[in-house]
CSV table of C-alpha atoms in Angstrom, one decimal:
chain,number,residue,atom,x,y,z
A,21,MET,CA,-0.1,-0.1,0.2
A,22,ILE,CA,2.9,2.4,0.5
A,23,MET,CA,4.1,2.7,-3.0
A,24,VAL,CA,0.2,4.0,-4.1
A,25,HIS,CA,-0.2,6.0,-1.0
A,26,PRO,CA,-2.7,8.6,-1.6
A,27,ASP,CA,-0.7,11.4,-0.5
A,28,LEU,CA,2.1,10.6,-3.2
A,29,MET,CA,2.1,12.2,-7.0
A,30,ASN,CA,-0.1,9.1,-9.0
A,31,ALA,CA,2.3,8.1,-11.3
A,32,TYR,CA,-0.1,8.3,-14.2
A,33,SER,CA,0.8,12.0,-13.7
A,34,TYR,CA,4.4,11.6,-14.1
A,35,GLY,CA,6.3,12.4,-16.9
A,36,THR,CA,2.8,14.9,-18.0
A,37,GLY,CA,4.9,18.0,-17.2
A,38,ALA,CA,3.0,18.5,-13.9
A,39,VAL,CA,5.3,19.6,-10.7
A,40,VAL,CA,7.1,16.6,-9.2
A,41,PRO,CA,6.9,17.0,-5.0
A,42,THR,CA,10.0,15.7,-3.3
A,43,TRP,CA,11.4,14.7,0.2
A,44,ASN,CA,14.7,16.2,1.2
A,45,LEU,CA,16.1,13.0,3.4
A,46,PHE,CA,19.8,13.0,4.9
A,47,GLY,CA,20.7,15.4,2.1
A,48,LEU,CA,18.9,13.5,-0.4
A,49,SER,CA,16.4,14.9,-2.8
A,50,ILE,CA,13.5,11.6,-3.2
A,51,GLU,CA,10.3,12.4,-5.6
A,52,ALA,CA,7.2,11.5,-4.1
A,53,VAL,CA,5.5,9.7,-7.0
A,54,GLY,CA,3.9,6.4,-6.5
A,55,TYR,CA,3.5,3.1,-8.5
A,56,GLN,CA,0.4,2.9,-9.7
A,57,GLY,CA,0.2,0.9,-13.0
A,58,THR,CA,4.0,-0.4,-12.2
A,59,VAL,CA,4.9,-4.4,-11.6
A,60,LEU,CA,8.6,-4.4,-11.8
A,61,PRO,CA,9.0,-2.6,-8.9
A,62,VAL,CA,6.1,-3.8,-7.0
A,63,LEU,CA,7.9,-7.4,-7.9
A,64,VAL,CA,11.6,-6.9,-6.9
A,65,MET,CA,10.0,-4.9,-3.5
A,66,SER,CA,7.7,-7.6,-2.7
A,67,PHE,CA,10.7,-10.3,-2.9
A,68,PHE,CA,13.1,-8.3,-0.9
A,69,LEU,CA,10.5,-7.6,1.7
A,70,ALA,CA,9.8,-11.8,2.1
A,71,LYS,CA,13.5,-12.3,2.5
A,72,LEU,CA,13.8,-9.4,4.9
A,73,GLU,CA,10.8,-10.6,7.1
A,74,THR,CA,11.8,-14.2,7.5
A,75,GLN,CA,15.6,-13.1,8.2
A,76,LEU,CA,13.9,-10.5,11.0
A,77,HIS,CA,11.7,-13.3,12.2
A,78,LYS,CA,14.8,-15.7,13.0
A,79,ILE,CA,16.5,-13.1,14.8
A,80,THR,CA,14.0,-11.0,16.7
A,81,SER,CA,12.9,-12.0,20.1
A,82,SER,CA,9.7,-13.5,20.4
A,83,CYS,CA,8.2,-11.3,22.7
A,84,LEU,CA,9.1,-8.2,20.3
A,85,ASP,CA,8.7,-10.1,16.8
A,86,ASN,CA,4.8,-9.0,16.4
A,87,LEU,CA,5.8,-5.3,17.1
A,88,THR,CA,8.7,-5.0,15.3
A,89,THR,CA,9.7,-7.1,12.4
A,90,PRO,CA,6.7,-5.4,10.5
A,91,LEU,CA,7.9,-2.1,11.3
A,92,ILE,CA,11.4,-2.2,10.6
A,93,SER,CA,10.4,-4.4,7.0
A,94,ILE,CA,7.9,-1.6,5.8
A,95,LEU,CA,10.9,0.9,6.7
A,96,VAL,CA,13.6,-0.2,5.2
A,97,CYS,CA,11.4,-1.6,2.4
A,98,GLY,CA,10.0,1.7,2.0
A,99,PHE,CA,12.8,3.8,2.0
A,100,ILE,CA,15.1,1.4,-0.5
A,101,THR,CA,12.0,1.6,-2.9
A,102,PHE,CA,11.7,5.4,-3.2
A,103,LEU,CA,15.4,6.0,-3.0
A,104,ALA,CA,16.8,3.0,-5.6
A,105,VAL,CA,14.8,0.1,-6.9
A,106,GLY,CA,11.8,2.2,-7.8
A,107,PRO,CA,13.2,5.1,-9.6
A,108,MET,CA,15.6,2.7,-11.2
A,109,LEU,CA,13.1,0.6,-12.4
A,110,ARG,CA,10.9,3.7,-13.8
A,111,THR,CA,14.1,5.0,-15.5
A,112,ALA,CA,14.6,1.5,-17.4
A,113,GLY,CA,10.6,2.5,-18.4
A,114,ASN,CA,11.7,5.6,-19.8
A,115,LEU,CA,14.6,4.5,-21.4
A,116,LEU,CA,12.3,1.6,-23.1
A,117,ALA,CA,9.8,3.9,-24.1
A,118,PHE,CA,12.1,6.7,-26.1
A,119,GLY,CA,14.1,3.4,-27.6
A,120,ILE,CA,10.7,2.0,-28.9
A,121,SER,CA,10.2,5.6,-30.4
A,122,TRP,CA,14.0,5.8,-32.0
A,123,LEU,CA,13.2,2.1,-33.5
A,124,TYR,CA,9.9,3.1,-34.7
A,125,HIS,CA,10.9,6.1,-36.6
A,126,SER,CA,14.0,4.6,-37.9
A,127,LEU,CA,13.1,0.9,-39.1
A,128,GLY,CA,10.2,1.6,-40.6
A,129,PHE,CA,7.6,-1.3,-41.0
A,130,ILE,CA,10.2,-3.6,-39.3
A,131,GLY,CA,10.2,-1.1,-36.5
A,132,GLY,CA,6.3,-1.1,-35.9
A,133,GLY,CA,6.6,-5.1,-36.1
A,134,LEU,CA,8.6,-5.1,-33.7
A,135,PHE,CA,6.8,-2.7,-31.2
A,136,GLY,CA,3.8,-4.7,-32.0
A,137,LEU,CA,5.4,-7.8,-31.3
A,138,PHE,CA,6.9,-6.7,-27.9
A,139,TYR,CA,3.8,-4.5,-26.9
A,140,ALA,CA,2.1,-7.4,-25.1
A,141,PRO,CA,5.2,-8.3,-22.9
A,142,ILE,CA,5.9,-4.5,-22.1
A,143,VAL,CA,1.9,-4.5,-21.0
A,144,LEU,CA,2.8,-7.4,-18.7
A,145,THR,CA,5.6,-5.3,-16.7
A,146,GLY,CA,3.6,-2.3,-16.4
A,147,MET,CA,6.6,-0.1,-18.1
A,148,HIS,CA,3.8,0.7,-21.1
A,149,HIS,CA,2.6,3.8,-18.7
A,150,SER,CA,6.2,5.3,-19.6
A,151,PHE,CA,4.4,5.8,-23.2
A,152,ILE,CA,2.4,8.2,-21.3
A,153,ALA,CA,5.1,11.2,-21.4
A,154,ILE,CA,6.0,10.0,-25.1
A,155,GLU,CA,2.3,10.3,-26.6
A,156,THR,CA,1.2,13.3,-24.9
A,157,GLN,CA,4.2,15.1,-26.7
A,158,LEU,CA,3.7,13.5,-30.0
A,159,LEU,CA,-0.1,14.1,-29.6
A,160,ALA,CA,0.7,17.8,-28.8
A,161,GLU,CA,3.0,18.6,-31.5
A,162,ALA,CA,0.6,16.8,-33.9
A,163,ALA,CA,1.2,19.6,-36.5
A,164,VAL,CA,4.6,18.5,-37.0
A,165,THR,CA,4.7,14.7,-35.8
A,166,GLY,CA,1.3,14.2,-37.4
A,167,GLY,CA,0.3,12.0,-34.4
A,168,SER,CA,0.6,8.9,-32.3
A,169,PHE,CA,2.1,5.8,-33.3
A,170,ILE,CA,1.5,4.1,-29.7
A,171,PHE,CA,-2.5,4.4,-29.7
A,172,VAL,CA,-2.2,2.6,-33.2
A,173,THR,CA,0.1,-0.3,-32.4
A,174,ALA,CA,-2.2,-0.7,-29.3
A,175,SER,CA,-5.1,-1.4,-31.1
A,176,MET,CA,-3.6,-4.1,-33.5
A,177,ASN,CA,-2.3,-5.4,-29.8
A,178,ASN,CA,-5.5,-5.1,-28.2
A,179,VAL,CA,-7.7,-6.9,-30.8
A,180,ALA,CA,-5.5,-9.8,-31.8
A,181,GLN,CA,-5.2,-10.2,-27.6
A,182,GLY,CA,-9.5,-10.4,-28.1
A,183,ALA,CA,-9.3,-12.5,-31.5
A,184,ALA,CA,-6.9,-15.0,-29.5
A,185,VAL,CA,-9.9,-15.2,-27.0
A,186,LEU,CA,-12.4,-15.9,-29.3
A,187,ALA,CA,-10.6,-18.8,-31.5
A,188,VAL,CA,-9.9,-20.5,-27.7
A,189,LEU,CA,-14.1,-19.9,-27.1
A,190,ALA,CA,-14.4,-21.7,-30.4
A,191,THR,CA,-12.6,-24.9,-29.4
A,192,THR,CA,-12.6,-25.4,-26.0
A,193,LYS,CA,-15.4,-27.5,-24.1
A,194,ASP,CA,-15.2,-26.2,-20.7
A,195,THR,CA,-18.2,-24.2,-20.1
A,196,LYS,CA,-16.5,-22.2,-17.5
A,197,LEU,CA,-13.9,-21.3,-19.6
A,198,LYS,CA,-16.3,-20.6,-22.8
A,199,SER,CA,-18.2,-17.9,-20.3
A,200,LEU,CA,-14.9,-16.3,-19.5
A,201,CYS,CA,-13.8,-16.3,-22.8
A,202,SER,CA,-17.2,-14.6,-24.1
A,203,ALA,CA,-16.9,-11.8,-22.0
A,204,SER,CA,-13.0,-10.8,-22.0
A,205,GLY,CA,-12.9,-11.5,-25.4
A,206,ILE,CA,-15.6,-8.9,-26.6
A,207,SER,CA,-14.0,-6.8,-23.7
A,208,ALA,CA,-10.2,-6.6,-25.7
A,209,LEU,CA,-12.0,-5.7,-28.9
A,210,LEU,CA,-13.4,-2.8,-27.3
A,211,GLY,CA,-10.0,-2.0,-25.9
A,212,ILE,CA,-9.9,-3.7,-22.3
A,213,THR,CA,-7.4,-6.4,-22.5
A,214,GLU,CA,-6.3,-7.2,-18.5
A,215,PRO,CA,-9.3,-10.3,-18.8
A,216,ALA,CA,-8.5,-11.2,-21.9
A,217,MET,CA,-4.8,-11.6,-21.6
A,218,PHE,CA,-4.0,-12.6,-17.6
A,219,GLY,CA,-7.4,-14.8,-17.5
A,220,VAL,CA,-7.7,-16.7,-20.6
A,221,ASN,CA,-4.1,-16.1,-23.3
A,222,LEU,CA,-0.9,-16.2,-20.5
A,223,LYS,CA,-2.8,-19.4,-18.8
A,224,LEU,CA,-3.0,-21.1,-21.7
A,225,LYS,CA,0.3,-19.6,-23.4
A,226,THR,CA,-0.2,-20.4,-27.0
A,227,PRO,CA,-3.2,-17.9,-27.6
A,228,PHE,CA,-0.9,-15.4,-26.1
A,229,TYR,CA,1.8,-16.1,-28.4
A,230,ALA,CA,-0.5,-16.0,-31.6
A,231,ALA,CA,-1.8,-12.6,-30.4
A,232,ILE,CA,1.8,-11.2,-30.1
A,233,ILE,CA,2.6,-12.6,-33.2
A,234,GLY,CA,-1.1,-11.3,-34.7
A,235,SER,CA,0.1,-8.0,-33.3
A,236,ALA,CA,3.0,-8.0,-34.8
A,237,VAL,CA,1.5,-8.4,-38.2
A,238,GLY,CA,-0.8,-5.5,-38.0
A,239,SER,CA,1.3,-3.0,-36.7
A,240,ALA,CA,4.0,-3.8,-39.4
A,241,TYR,CA,1.5,-3.0,-41.9
A,242,VAL,CA,-0.3,0.3,-40.5
A,243,ALA,CA,3.4,1.6,-39.6
A,244,PHE,CA,4.0,0.8,-43.5
A,245,HIS,CA,1.2,3.2,-44.2
A,246,HIS,CA,2.5,5.5,-41.7
A,247,VAL,CA,-0.8,5.4,-40.0
A,248,LEU,CA,-1.2,7.7,-37.2
A,249,ALA,CA,-3.7,8.6,-34.2
A,250,VAL,CA,-4.6,12.4,-33.5
A,251,ALA,CA,-6.6,12.1,-30.6
A,252,LEU,CA,-6.5,9.5,-27.1
A,253,GLY,CA,-9.4,7.1,-27.0
A,254,ALA,CA,-10.2,3.3,-26.6
A,255,ALA,CA,-7.3,1.3,-28.3
A,256,GLY,CA,-9.5,-1.1,-30.0
A,257,LEU,CA,-12.2,-1.5,-32.4
A,258,PRO,CA,-13.4,1.9,-31.5
A,259,GLY,CA,-10.1,3.6,-32.3
A,260,PHE,CA,-11.5,4.8,-35.6
A,261,ILE,CA,-12.2,8.0,-34.3
A,262,SER,CA,-8.9,8.7,-32.8
A,263,ILE,CA,-7.5,8.2,-36.4
A,264,ARG,CA,-6.8,10.4,-39.1
A,265,PRO,CA,-9.8,10.1,-41.5
A,266,ALA,CA,-7.7,9.8,-44.6
A,267,ASP,CA,-5.7,6.5,-42.7
A,268,TRP,CA,-9.4,4.4,-41.9
A,269,PRO,CA,-9.4,1.9,-44.6
A,270,HIS,CA,-5.3,1.2,-43.9
A,271,PHE,CA,-6.2,1.4,-39.7
A,272,ALA,CA,-9.1,-1.2,-41.1
A,273,ILE,CA,-7.4,-3.2,-43.0
A,274,GLY,CA,-4.4,-3.2,-40.0
A,275,LEU,CA,-7.2,-4.3,-37.3
A,276,ALA,CA,-8.2,-7.4,-39.5
A,277,LEU,CA,-5.0,-8.3,-39.9
A,278,SER,CA,-4.2,-8.5,-36.5
A,279,MET,CA,-7.6,-10.3,-35.6
A,280,ILE,CA,-7.1,-12.9,-38.6
A,281,THR,CA,-3.7,-14.1,-37.6
A,282,ALA,CA,-4.2,-14.3,-34.0
A,283,PHE,CA,-7.1,-16.6,-34.3
A,284,VAL,CA,-6.3,-18.3,-36.9
A,285,LEU,CA,-2.8,-19.2,-35.0
A,286,THR,CA,-4.4,-19.9,-32.0
A,287,TRP,CA,-7.1,-22.5,-33.7
A,288,ILE,CA,-4.2,-24.1,-35.1
A,289,LEU,CA,-2.3,-24.3,-31.9
A,290,ALA,CA,-5.0,-25.7,-30.6
A,291,LYS,CA,-5.3,-28.7,-32.6
A,292,LYS,CA,-1.7,-29.5,-33.8
A,293,PRO,CA,-0.5,-31.2,-30.7
A,294,GLN,CA,-3.2,-34.0,-30.3
A,295,SER,CA,-2.9,-36.0,-33.7
A,296,SER,CA,1.1,-35.6,-34.1
A,297,GLN,CA,1.7,-37.1,-30.0
A,298,ALA,CA,-0.7,-39.4,-30.7
A,299,GLY,CA,1.0,-41.2,-33.1
A,300,LYS,CA,4.2,-40.9,-31.5
A,301,ILE,CA,2.9,-42.9,-28.4
A,302,LYS,CA,1.8,-45.0,-31.1
A,303,ALA,CA,4.3,-45.6,-32.6
A,304,LYS,CA,6.9,-45.9,-29.6
A,305,ALA,CA,4.5,-48.7,-28.2
A,306,GLU,CA,4.7,-50.7,-31.4
A,307,LEU,CA,8.6,-50.1,-31.2
A,308,ASN,CA,8.8,-51.7,-27.6
A,309,ASN,CA,6.6,-54.9,-28.3
A,310,ILE,CA,5.1,-54.8,-25.3
A,311,ASP,CA,4.1,-58.2,-23.6
A,312,ASP,CA,0.8,-59.5,-21.5
A,313,GLN,CA,3.1,-59.5,-18.3
A,314,THR,CA,3.8,-55.9,-18.9
A,315,CYS,CA,2.1,-52.8,-17.8
A,316,VAL,CA,3.8,-49.1,-18.8
A,317,ALA,CA,3.1,-45.7,-18.0
A,318,PRO,CA,0.4,-44.1,-18.8
A,319,ALA,CA,1.8,-40.7,-19.8
A,320,GLU,CA,5.2,-39.0,-18.9
A,321,GLY,CA,5.7,-37.9,-15.3
A,322,THR,CA,6.1,-39.4,-11.9
A,323,VAL,CA,5.0,-42.6,-10.8
A,324,LYS,CA,4.3,-43.6,-7.3
A,325,PRO,CA,2.5,-46.4,-5.5
A,326,ILE,CA,-1.0,-45.7,-4.9
A,327,GLU,CA,-0.6,-45.3,-1.3
A,328,GLU,CA,0.5,-42.1,-2.2
A,329,SER,CA,-2.8,-40.5,-4.4
A,330,THR,CA,-4.0,-37.3,-3.0
A,331,ASP,CA,-7.4,-39.6,-2.6
A,332,ARG,CA,-8.3,-41.1,0.3
A,333,THR,CA,-10.6,-44.0,-1.4
A,334,PHE,CA,-7.8,-44.5,-3.6
A,335,ARG,CA,-5.0,-44.5,-1.1
A,336,GLU,CA,-6.8,-46.5,1.2
A,337,LYS,CA,-6.8,-49.1,-1.5
A,338,LEU,CA,-10.8,-49.4,-1.2
A,339,MET,CA,-11.2,-50.1,-4.9
A,340,GLY,CA,-7.8,-51.9,-5.3
A,341,ASP,CA,-4.1,-52.0,-5.1
A,342,GLY,CA,-2.5,-50.1,-8.3
A,343,PHE,CA,-0.7,-46.9,-8.6
A,344,VAL,CA,-0.9,-43.1,-9.2
A,345,LEU,CA,1.2,-41.1,-11.8
A,346,PHE,CA,1.5,-37.0,-11.5
A,347,PRO,CA,1.4,-36.2,-15.8
A,348,GLU,CA,3.7,-33.9,-17.6
A,349,ASN,CA,1.5,-33.6,-20.6
A,350,GLY,CA,-2.5,-34.9,-20.8
A,351,GLN,CA,-2.1,-37.5,-23.2
A,352,VAL,CA,-3.0,-41.1,-21.6
A,353,CYS,CA,-2.2,-44.3,-23.3
A,354,SER,CA,-3.6,-47.8,-22.3
A,355,PRO,CA,-1.0,-49.6,-19.6
A,356,ILE,CA,-1.5,-52.9,-20.6
A,357,ASN,CA,-3.0,-55.2,-23.6
A,358,ALA,CA,-6.8,-55.2,-22.7
A,359,VAL,CA,-10.2,-54.7,-24.2
A,360,VAL,CA,-12.0,-51.5,-23.3
A,361,LYS,CA,-14.5,-52.8,-20.8
A,362,PHE,CA,-16.4,-49.5,-20.1
A,363,ILE,CA,-16.5,-45.6,-20.8
A,364,PHE,CA,-17.6,-43.3,-18.3
A,365,PRO,CA,-20.2,-40.9,-19.4
A,366,THR,CA,-18.2,-38.4,-17.5
A,367,ARG,CA,-15.1,-39.6,-19.6
A,368,HIS,CA,-12.8,-39.5,-16.7
A,369,ALA,CA,-12.5,-42.9,-16.1
A,370,ILE,CA,-11.8,-46.5,-18.3
A,371,GLY,CA,-11.8,-49.8,-17.3
A,372,LEU,CA,-9.9,-52.4,-19.0
A,373,VAL,CA,-10.4,-56.0,-19.2
A,374,ARG,CA,-7.2,-58.7,-19.3
A,375,GLU,CA,-8.1,-62.5,-21.1
A,376,ASP,CA,-7.3,-64.1,-18.0
A,377,GLY,CA,-9.8,-61.5,-16.3
A,378,VAL,CA,-7.5,-59.2,-15.0
A,379,GLU,CA,-9.7,-55.7,-14.9
A,380,MET,CA,-8.4,-52.6,-14.3
A,381,LEU,CA,-9.2,-48.7,-13.4
A,382,ILE,CA,-7.9,-45.7,-15.1
A,383,HIS,CA,-9.0,-42.5,-13.4
A,384,MET,CA,-7.8,-39.3,-14.8
A,385,GLY,CA,-7.8,-36.7,-12.1
A,386,ILE,CA,-9.2,-36.2,-8.2
A,387,ASN,CA,-12.7,-35.2,-8.3
A,388,THR,CA,-13.3,-34.3,-11.9
A,389,VAL,CA,-16.4,-36.3,-12.5
A,390,SER,CA,-18.0,-32.7,-11.6
A,391,LEU,CA,-16.5,-31.5,-14.6
A,392,ASN,CA,-19.2,-33.3,-16.9
A,393,GLY,CA,-16.3,-34.9,-19.4
A,394,ALA,CA,-15.0,-31.2,-21.0
A,395,PRO,CA,-11.3,-31.4,-19.7
A,396,PHE,CA,-11.8,-35.0,-21.4
A,397,GLU,CA,-11.3,-36.6,-25.1
A,398,ILE,CA,-11.8,-40.0,-25.9
A,399,PHE,CA,-9.8,-42.1,-28.7
A,400,VAL,CA,-11.1,-45.7,-28.1
A,401,GLU,CA,-14.4,-47.1,-28.1
A,402,GLU,CA,-15.9,-49.9,-25.5
A,403,GLY,CA,-15.2,-53.5,-26.3
A,404,GLN,CA,-12.2,-52.3,-28.9
A,405,ASN,CA,-9.1,-54.1,-28.3
A,406,VAL,CA,-5.9,-51.8,-27.2
A,407,GLN,CA,-2.4,-52.7,-27.1
A,408,ALA,CA,-0.1,-50.9,-24.1
A,409,GLY,CA,1.4,-47.5,-25.3
A,410,GLN,CA,-2.0,-46.9,-27.5
A,411,PRO,CA,-3.6,-43.4,-26.7
A,412,LEU,CA,-6.8,-44.2,-25.0
A,413,ALA,CA,-7.5,-40.4,-24.1
A,414,ARG,CA,-6.6,-36.5,-23.5
A,415,MET,CA,-6.9,-34.4,-20.6
A,416,ASP,CA,-6.8,-30.9,-20.7
A,417,LEU,CA,-4.3,-30.6,-17.6
A,418,GLN,CA,-5.2,-26.5,-17.6
A,419,GLN,CA,-8.8,-27.0,-17.1
A,420,ILE,CA,-8.5,-29.8,-14.3
A,421,ARG,CA,-6.0,-27.2,-12.9
A,422,GLN,CA,-8.5,-23.7,-13.2
A,423,ALA,CA,-11.1,-26.2,-11.5
A,424,GLY,CA,-9.1,-26.8,-8.4
A,425,CYS,CA,-8.6,-30.3,-9.3
A,426,SER,CA,-6.0,-33.2,-8.7
A,427,GLU,CA,-4.9,-34.1,-12.6
A,428,GLU,CA,-2.7,-37.4,-11.4
A,429,ILE,CA,-4.0,-40.7,-12.8
A,430,CYS,CA,-4.6,-43.5,-10.7
A,431,CYS,CA,-4.7,-46.9,-11.9
A,432,LEU,CA,-5.7,-49.9,-9.6
A,433,PHE,CA,-6.3,-53.2,-10.5
A,434,THR,CA,-10.0,-53.9,-9.2
A,435,SER,CA,-9.7,-57.6,-9.5
A,436,PRO,CA,-7.0,-58.8,-6.8
A,437,THR,CA,-3.6,-58.9,-9.4
A,438,ALA,CA,-0.1,-59.7,-7.9
A,439,PHE,CA,3.0,-57.6,-9.9
A,440,SER,CA,6.3,-56.2,-8.8
A,441,TRP,CA,8.0,-52.8,-9.7
A,442,THR,CA,10.1,-52.6,-12.3
A,443,ALA,CA,10.6,-48.4,-11.9
A,444,GLN,CA,9.1,-46.1,-10.1
A,445,GLY,CA,9.8,-42.1,-10.0
A,446,ALA,CA,10.5,-40.0,-13.1
A,447,VAL,CA,8.8,-42.0,-16.3
A,448,ALA,CA,8.6,-41.8,-20.1
A,449,GLN,CA,5.1,-42.7,-21.5
A,450,ALA,CA,4.7,-46.4,-22.4
A,451,GLN,CA,8.0,-46.9,-20.0
A,452,PRO,CA,7.2,-50.5,-18.6
A,453,ILE,CA,6.7,-50.0,-15.0
A,454,LEU,CA,5.2,-53.3,-13.4
A,455,THR,CA,5.6,-57.0,-14.3
A,456,LEU,CA,1.8,-58.6,-13.9
A,457,GLY,CA,1.3,-61.7,-12.7
A,458,GLU,CA,-2.0,-63.9,-12.8
A,459,LYS,CA,-5.5,-63.1,-11.7
A,460,GLN,CA,-5.7,-64.2,-8.0
């Protein structure tokens, strides 16, 4: 709270020509400016505060700890923040802003494309607020400069973020994620990107990459045609009111390029991993030529005895003995050579049965029955023969985690079956981990 205290000058007024108040402390002149809208100073000082407080707890008497530790921690961190860390990182932001201005005006459409590519990552740090001083100057001298390129680039970025979210909306089966995407996607197209960027794209990663590429394409186009803004406004689809009327056609084309690129790339990246990965798993299983007495890891990850499951029912072997695997990715293959006996309607569990009667339950995630099958895609049918290592399903680990569920895969022998371990800990997918005996 000290970094945004109301007695400090608001950070959004910094660099606009307003008089900056200062403190005179120990002969030093320190600017009394807040850090609204910044991220780097907050992250750095939060880390320092946590470390300092931990050390103070260790050396302070218990009778004084509650009183002196918070006081000393805030006092020291506040002094360091306003004396060194804050101004240094703010200066870094200013240098970045002026560097981008040079890049844009010196390299033309290449500079514009690079600015568009890095605009979203800069927003994540909060240093985009350093652009206010440059944009204010560009608009004040519009008769000479022609206007602001920053607003135009921000518009390309915002619509690209929105289009990426709409692509997620079109491809996901998670009802909660769909609800978030529909609201945040439209909001981003209208100029407010925080819900889209932080709530969807960054969490899923690939939509964010697609969005910054889309922003780069659109920004390169508008830079090539010297599209400029003559006023501030909502950076997105409503941005036409801030653009020179003569530039409206090129501005519209730039928006379209940003949106189409981000949407298509997000769509492709969302669909690509599943089929290629499934083919690799199957080829690996065929290469291993796994026999009927071998049980393999259903996914890449860490495999442990079932007693280490987070679920009490599985941990206490109420449904049978087996193992638990904490997966690194969402691809799930068959652990044994068997027939698919059943597939739960909610797609979170698959039952297998071997020719000799050995039965196995593959339970994907804990409490995932409540997700109504949204994070799962099944590749097999009931009654189908499957080989150990053959793809069975795909789990969307991100959706499962967002729902507050564990993604662990529990594999249980629901019929009493003897087995011995051949591998534990970190394993590759389709790697042999158990040797099975006969049904008891």
